[in-house]
PDB file of C-alpha atoms in Angstrom:
ATOM      1  CA  MET A1003      25.636 -37.039  71.716  1.00 49.00           C
ATOM      2  CA  LYS A1004      26.072 -40.722  70.852  1.00 48.00           C
ATOM      3  CA  ASN A1005      29.732 -40.082  70.093  1.00 44.00           C
ATOM      4  CA  SER A1006      30.398 -38.522  73.501  1.00 45.00           C
ATOM      5  CA  ARG A1007      28.628 -41.403  75.274  1.00 47.00           C
ATOM      6  CA  LEU A1008      30.694 -43.858  73.305  1.00 37.00           C
ATOM      7  CA  MET A1009      33.896 -41.978  74.218  1.00 37.00           C
ATOM      8  CA  ILE A1010      32.907 -42.007  77.911  1.00 43.00           C
ATOM      9  CA  LEU A1011      32.147 -45.724  77.738  1.00 38.00           C
ATOM     10  CA  VAL A1012      35.471 -46.482  76.031  1.00 34.00           C
ATOM     11  CA  GLY A1013      37.316 -44.315  78.577  1.00 40.00           C
ATOM     12  CA  ALA A1014      35.629 -46.121  81.476  1.00 39.00           C
ATOM     13  CA  LEU A1015      36.451 -49.493  79.926  1.00 35.00           C
ATOM     14  CA  LEU A1016      40.119 -48.521  79.506  1.00 36.00           C
ATOM     15  CA  LEU A1017      40.232 -47.373  83.116  1.00 38.00           C
ATOM     16  CA  LEU A1018      38.785 -50.674  84.266  1.00 39.00           C
ATOM     17  CA  LEU A1019      41.188 -52.704  82.150  1.00 38.00           C
ATOM     18  CA  GLY A1020      44.164 -50.632  83.259  1.00 41.00           C
ATOM     19  CA  GLY A1021      43.122 -51.019  86.879  1.00 40.00           C
ATOM     20  CA  SER A1022      42.749 -54.767  86.570  1.00 38.00           C
ATOM     21  CA  THR A1023      46.232 -55.038  85.076  1.00 40.00           C
ATOM     22  CA  ALA A1024      47.728 -53.162  88.005  1.00 44.00           C
ATOM     23  CA  TYR A1025      45.660 -55.214  90.403  1.00 50.00           C
ATOM     24  CA  ALA A1026      46.931 -58.436  88.804  1.00 62.00           C
ATOM     25  CA  GLN A1027      50.461 -57.645  89.940  1.00 88.00           C
ATOM     26  CA  GLN A1028      51.621 -59.663  92.890  1.00 95.00           C
ATOM     27  CA  ARG A1029      52.564 -57.657  95.991  1.00 97.00           C
ATOM     28  CA  VAL A1030      55.634 -59.400  97.371  1.00 97.00           C
ATOM     29  CA  ALA A1031      57.187 -59.074 100.820  1.00 97.00           C
ATOM     30  CA  VAL A1032      60.769 -60.310 101.209  1.00 96.00           C
ATOM     31  CA  LEU A1033      61.183 -61.366 104.840  1.00 93.00           C
ATOM     32  CA  PRO A1034      64.325 -61.960 106.870  1.00 91.00           C
ATOM     33  CA  PHE A1035      65.696 -65.478 106.560  1.00 92.00           C
ATOM     34  CA  ARG A1036      65.420 -67.657 109.646  1.00 91.00           C
ATOM     35  CA  ASN A1037      68.581 -68.645 111.475  1.00 91.00           C
ATOM     36  CA  MET A1038      67.902 -72.333 112.142  1.00 92.00           C
ATOM     37  CA  ASP A1039      71.021 -72.656 114.316  1.00 88.00           C
ATOM     38  CA  ARG A1040      69.804 -70.012 116.756  1.00 78.00           C
ATOM     39  CA  ASP A1041      73.440 -68.924 117.177  1.00 86.00           C
ATOM     40  CA  ILE A1042      73.050 -65.143 117.512  1.00 87.00           C
ATOM     41  CA  GLN A1043      76.435 -64.439 115.921  1.00 90.00           C
ATOM     42  CA  TYR A1044      74.797 -65.289 112.567  1.00 92.00           C
ATOM     43  CA  ASN A1045      71.602 -63.236 113.035  1.00 89.00           C
ATOM     44  CA  ALA A1046      72.945 -60.484 110.763  1.00 92.00           C
ATOM     45  CA  TRP A1047      72.863 -62.984 107.902  1.00 95.00           C
ATOM     46  CA  SER A1048      69.062 -63.089 108.195  1.00 92.00           C
ATOM     47  CA  VAL A1049      68.784 -59.491 107.060  1.00 92.00           C
ATOM     48  CA  GLN A1050      71.754 -59.662 104.666  1.00 96.00           C
ATOM     49  CA  LEU A1051      70.151 -62.503 102.732  1.00 97.00           C
ATOM     50  CA  ALA A1052      66.735 -60.812 102.653  1.00 96.00           C
ATOM     51  CA  ASP A1053      68.196 -57.464 101.536  1.00 97.00           C
ATOM     52  CA  SER A1054      70.276 -59.137  98.836  1.00 98.00           C
ATOM     53  CA  VAL A1055      67.276 -61.087  97.483  1.00 98.00           C
ATOM     54  CA  TYR A1056      65.167 -57.905  97.598  1.00 98.00           C
ATOM     55  CA  LYS A1057      67.800 -55.949  95.617  1.00 98.00           C
ATOM     56  CA  ALA A1058      68.185 -58.752  93.056  1.00 97.00           C
ATOM     57  CA  LEU A1059      64.411 -58.911  92.556  1.00 97.00           C
ATOM     58  CA  ARG A1060      64.262 -55.127  92.014  1.00 96.00           C
ATOM     59  CA  VAL A1061      66.401 -55.515  88.876  1.00 96.00           C
ATOM     60  CA  HIS A1062      64.651 -58.695  87.698  1.00 94.00           C
ATOM     61  CA  GLU A1063      62.782 -58.434  84.387  1.00 92.00           C
ATOM     62  CA  GLY A1064      59.411 -59.155  86.044  1.00 91.00           C
ATOM     63  CA  PHE A1065      59.708 -56.342  88.600  1.00 95.00           C
ATOM     64  CA  GLY A1066      57.070 -53.684  88.008  1.00 93.00           C
ATOM     65  CA  LYS A1067      55.335 -55.826  85.394  1.00 93.00           C
ATOM     66  CA  ASP A1068      54.472 -59.117  87.092  1.00 94.00           C
ATOM     67  CA  PHE A1069      55.155 -58.132  90.680  1.00 96.00           C
ATOM     68  CA  VAL A1070      55.948 -55.210  92.938  1.00 97.00           C
ATOM     69  CA  LEU A1071      57.979 -55.385  96.104  1.00 97.00           C
ATOM     70  CA  ILE A1072      56.923 -54.051  99.463  1.00 97.00           C
ATOM     71  CA  GLU A1073      59.673 -51.836 100.845  1.00 96.00           C
ATOM     72  CA  PRO A1074      61.657 -53.396 103.710  1.00 95.00           C
ATOM     73  CA  ASP A1075      61.017 -50.262 105.807  1.00 95.00           C
ATOM     74  CA  SER A1076      57.266 -50.833 105.468  1.00 95.00           C
ATOM     75  CA  ILE A1077      57.679 -54.428 106.637  1.00 92.00           C
ATOM     76  CA  GLU A1078      59.772 -53.305 109.604  1.00 90.00           C
ATOM     77  CA  MET A1079      57.166 -50.666 110.535  1.00 92.00           C
ATOM     78  CA  ALA A1080      54.322 -53.200 110.322  1.00 91.00           C
ATOM     79  CA  ILE A1081      56.248 -55.575 112.583  1.00 86.00           C
ATOM     80  CA  ALA A1082      57.076 -52.730 114.988  1.00 87.00           C
ATOM     81  CA  ALA A1083      53.449 -51.553 115.018  1.00 88.00           C
ATOM     82  CA  LEU A1084      52.451 -54.951 116.411  1.00 86.00           C
ATOM     83  CA  ASN A1085      55.337 -54.701 118.915  1.00 85.00           C
ATOM     84  CA  LEU A1086      56.713 -58.076 117.862  1.00 79.00           C
ATOM     85  CA  ASP A1087      59.692 -59.601 119.602  1.00 75.00           C
ATOM     86  CA  PRO A1088      61.824 -62.008 117.486  1.00 71.00           C
ATOM     87  CA  THR A1089      62.739 -63.980 120.621  1.00 70.00           C
ATOM     88  CA  ASN A1090      59.079 -64.718 121.377  1.00 74.00           C
ATOM     89  CA  PRO A1091      57.918 -68.167 120.178  1.00 77.00           C
ATOM     90  CA  GLN A1092      54.773 -66.486 118.796  1.00 80.00           C
ATOM     91  CA  TYR A1093      56.892 -64.234 116.535  1.00 80.00           C
ATOM     92  CA  GLU A1094      56.530 -66.348 113.369  1.00 80.00           C
ATOM     93  CA  SER A1095      52.716 -66.354 113.332  1.00 81.00           C
ATOM     94  CA  ASP A1096      52.508 -62.709 114.400  1.00 85.00           C
ATOM     95  CA  MET A1097      54.962 -61.708 111.666  1.00 85.00           C
ATOM     96  CA  TRP A1098      52.578 -63.144 109.058  1.00 87.00           C
ATOM     97  CA  LYS A1099      49.803 -60.951 110.502  1.00 88.00           C
ATOM     98  CA  ALA A1100      52.030 -57.915 110.058  1.00 88.00           C
ATOM     99  CA  VAL A1101      52.764 -58.839 106.433  1.00 90.00           C
ATOM    100  CA  ARG A1102      49.048 -59.305 105.688  1.00 90.00           C
ATOM    101  CA  THR A1103      48.347 -55.749 106.875  1.00 93.00           C
ATOM    102  CA  LEU A1104      50.559 -54.545 104.008  1.00 94.00           C
ATOM    103  CA  GLY A1105      48.414 -56.256 101.387  1.00 95.00           C
ATOM    104  CA  ALA A1106      51.079 -58.766 100.377  1.00 96.00           C
ATOM    105  CA  THR A1107      49.839 -61.518  98.069  1.00 96.00           C
ATOM    106  CA  LYS A1108      53.111 -63.446  98.271  1.00 96.00           C
ATOM    107  CA  ALA A1109      56.008 -63.574 100.691  1.00 96.00           C
ATOM    108  CA  VAL A1110      59.557 -64.727 100.153  1.00 96.00           C
ATOM    109  CA  GLN A1111      61.262 -66.235 103.160  1.00 94.00           C
ATOM    110  CA  GLY A1112      64.134 -68.586 103.609  1.00 94.00           C
ATOM    111  CA  ASN A1113      66.288 -70.181 106.219  1.00 94.00           C
ATOM    112  CA  PHE A1114      69.902 -71.080 106.722  1.00 96.00           C
ATOM    113  CA  GLN A1115      71.791 -73.562 108.814  1.00 96.00           C
ATOM    114  CA  LEU A1116      75.494 -74.118 109.338  1.00 95.00           C
ATOM    115  CA  ARG A1117      76.790 -77.541 108.415  1.00 91.00           C
ATOM    116  CA  GLY A1118      80.435 -77.639 109.364  1.00 89.00           C
ATOM    117  CA  ASP A1119      82.214 -74.945 107.373  1.00 90.00           C
ATOM    118  CA  ARG A1120      79.349 -74.628 104.885  1.00 95.00           C
ATOM    119  CA  VAL A1121      75.955 -72.950 104.980  1.00 96.00           C
ATOM    120  CA  LEU A1122      72.780 -74.688 103.803  1.00 97.00           C
ATOM    121  CA  ILE A1123      70.281 -72.155 102.434  1.00 98.00           C
ATOM    122  CA  ASN A1124      66.650 -72.687 101.411  1.00 97.00           C
ATOM    123  CA  CYS A1125      64.159 -70.120 100.099  1.00 97.00           C
ATOM    124  CA  TYR A1126      60.408 -70.389  99.533  1.00 96.00           C
ATOM    125  CA  ILE A1127      57.529 -68.345  98.177  1.00 96.00           C
ATOM    126  CA  TYR A1128      54.410 -68.350 100.335  1.00 94.00           C
ATOM    127  CA  ASP A1129      50.940 -67.644  99.015  1.00 93.00           C
ATOM    128  CA  MET A1130      49.466 -65.277 101.590  1.00 92.00           C
ATOM    129  CA  SER A1131      45.904 -66.499 101.055  1.00 88.00           C
ATOM    130  CA  SER A1132      46.706 -70.119 101.900  1.00 87.00           C
ATOM    131  CA  MET A1133      49.892 -69.548 103.933  1.00 85.00           C
ATOM    132  CA  LEU A1134      51.431 -72.501 102.105  1.00 87.00           C
ATOM    133  CA  PRO A1135      54.734 -72.520 100.261  1.00 89.00           C
ATOM    134  CA  ASP A1136      54.748 -72.760  96.480  1.00 85.00           C
ATOM    135  CA  GLY A1137      55.606 -76.393  95.800  1.00 84.00           C
ATOM    136  CA  THR A1138      57.492 -75.803  92.558  1.00 88.00           C
ATOM    137  CA  ASN A1139      59.285 -72.458  92.744  1.00 91.00           C
ATOM    138  CA  GLN A1140      61.675 -73.038  95.604  1.00 95.00           C
ATOM    139  CA  ALA A1141      65.403 -72.688  96.023  1.00 96.00           C
ATOM    140  CA  LYS A1142      66.432 -75.602  98.197  1.00 96.00           C
ATOM    141  CA  ASP A1143      69.658 -77.184  99.329  1.00 96.00           C
ATOM    142  CA  LEU A1144      72.030 -74.430  98.255  1.00 97.00           C
ATOM    143  CA  TYR A1145      75.436 -74.847  99.902  1.00 96.00           C
ATOM    144  CA  LYS A1146      78.147 -72.220 100.150  1.00 97.00           C
ATOM    145  CA  SER A1147      80.991 -71.473 102.501  1.00 96.00           C
ATOM    146  CA  THR A1148      80.547 -69.039 105.347  1.00 94.00           C
ATOM    147  CA  THR A1149      82.398 -66.400 103.318  1.00 95.00           C
ATOM    148  CA  THR A1150      80.542 -66.909 100.017  1.00 96.00           C
ATOM    149  CA  PHE A1151      76.969 -67.578 101.204  1.00 96.00           C
ATOM    150  CA  LEU A1152      75.647 -64.449  99.456  1.00 97.00           C
ATOM    151  CA  GLU A1153      76.539 -66.068  96.119  1.00 97.00           C
ATOM    152  CA  THR A1154      73.322 -68.064  96.547  1.00 97.00           C
ATOM    153  CA  VAL A1155      71.243 -64.950  95.819  1.00 97.00           C
ATOM    154  CA  ARG A1156      71.441 -65.267  92.016  1.00 97.00           C
ATOM    155  CA  PRO A1157      70.296 -68.945  91.994  1.00 97.00           C
ATOM    156  CA  ILE A1158      67.594 -68.134  94.562  1.00 97.00           C
ATOM    157  CA  VAL A1159      66.110 -65.391  92.392  1.00 97.00           C
ATOM    158  CA  LYS A1160      66.357 -67.559  89.265  1.00 96.00           C
ATOM    159  CA  ARG A1161      64.462 -70.409  90.948  1.00 96.00           C
ATOM    160  CA  ILE A1162      61.760 -68.410  92.735  1.00 96.00           C
ATOM    161  CA  SER A1163      61.014 -65.699  90.154  1.00 95.00           C
ATOM    162  CA  PRO A1164      58.588 -67.814  88.054  1.00 95.00           C
ATOM    163  CA  GLY A1165      56.416 -68.125  91.164  1.00 94.00           C
ATOM    164  CA  LEU A1166      56.088 -64.347  91.524  1.00 94.00           C
ATOM    165  CA  LYS A1167      53.912 -63.977  88.421  1.00 88.00           C
TER     166      LYS A1167
END
């Protein structure tokens, strides 16, 4: 009788510990990058950059162990469920509401701006509880040409990944 109680207690303890490990993983949403130029011909880059960062994070060593990624389709559905319009000035704050409904603990978002024939790209991790960017794990001031701007994805992931733990 004592043995079976002990086995039940050990089993319950293992379940609790296993659950807390899974709960300790960060739930990360990778959001479209903001086009700071507002020139609509570059709007496709917003999604291209986000998708490329998302794919690079999926093969990162911490994926599945330190963090999980929220599927882009889920983010799009959450935004659509709130009927958000990217041209509305309220879009930014409403987008964060949509991401919170998905249980994200962190969000990755960046921006880009054309500077002559080069593109300036920045990327930040936001803590969803404080809504503030991580002050140390940022990828800032990355410059590439308009044809090679996706080459910034590898340095972005390298710089932000420590903040996803």
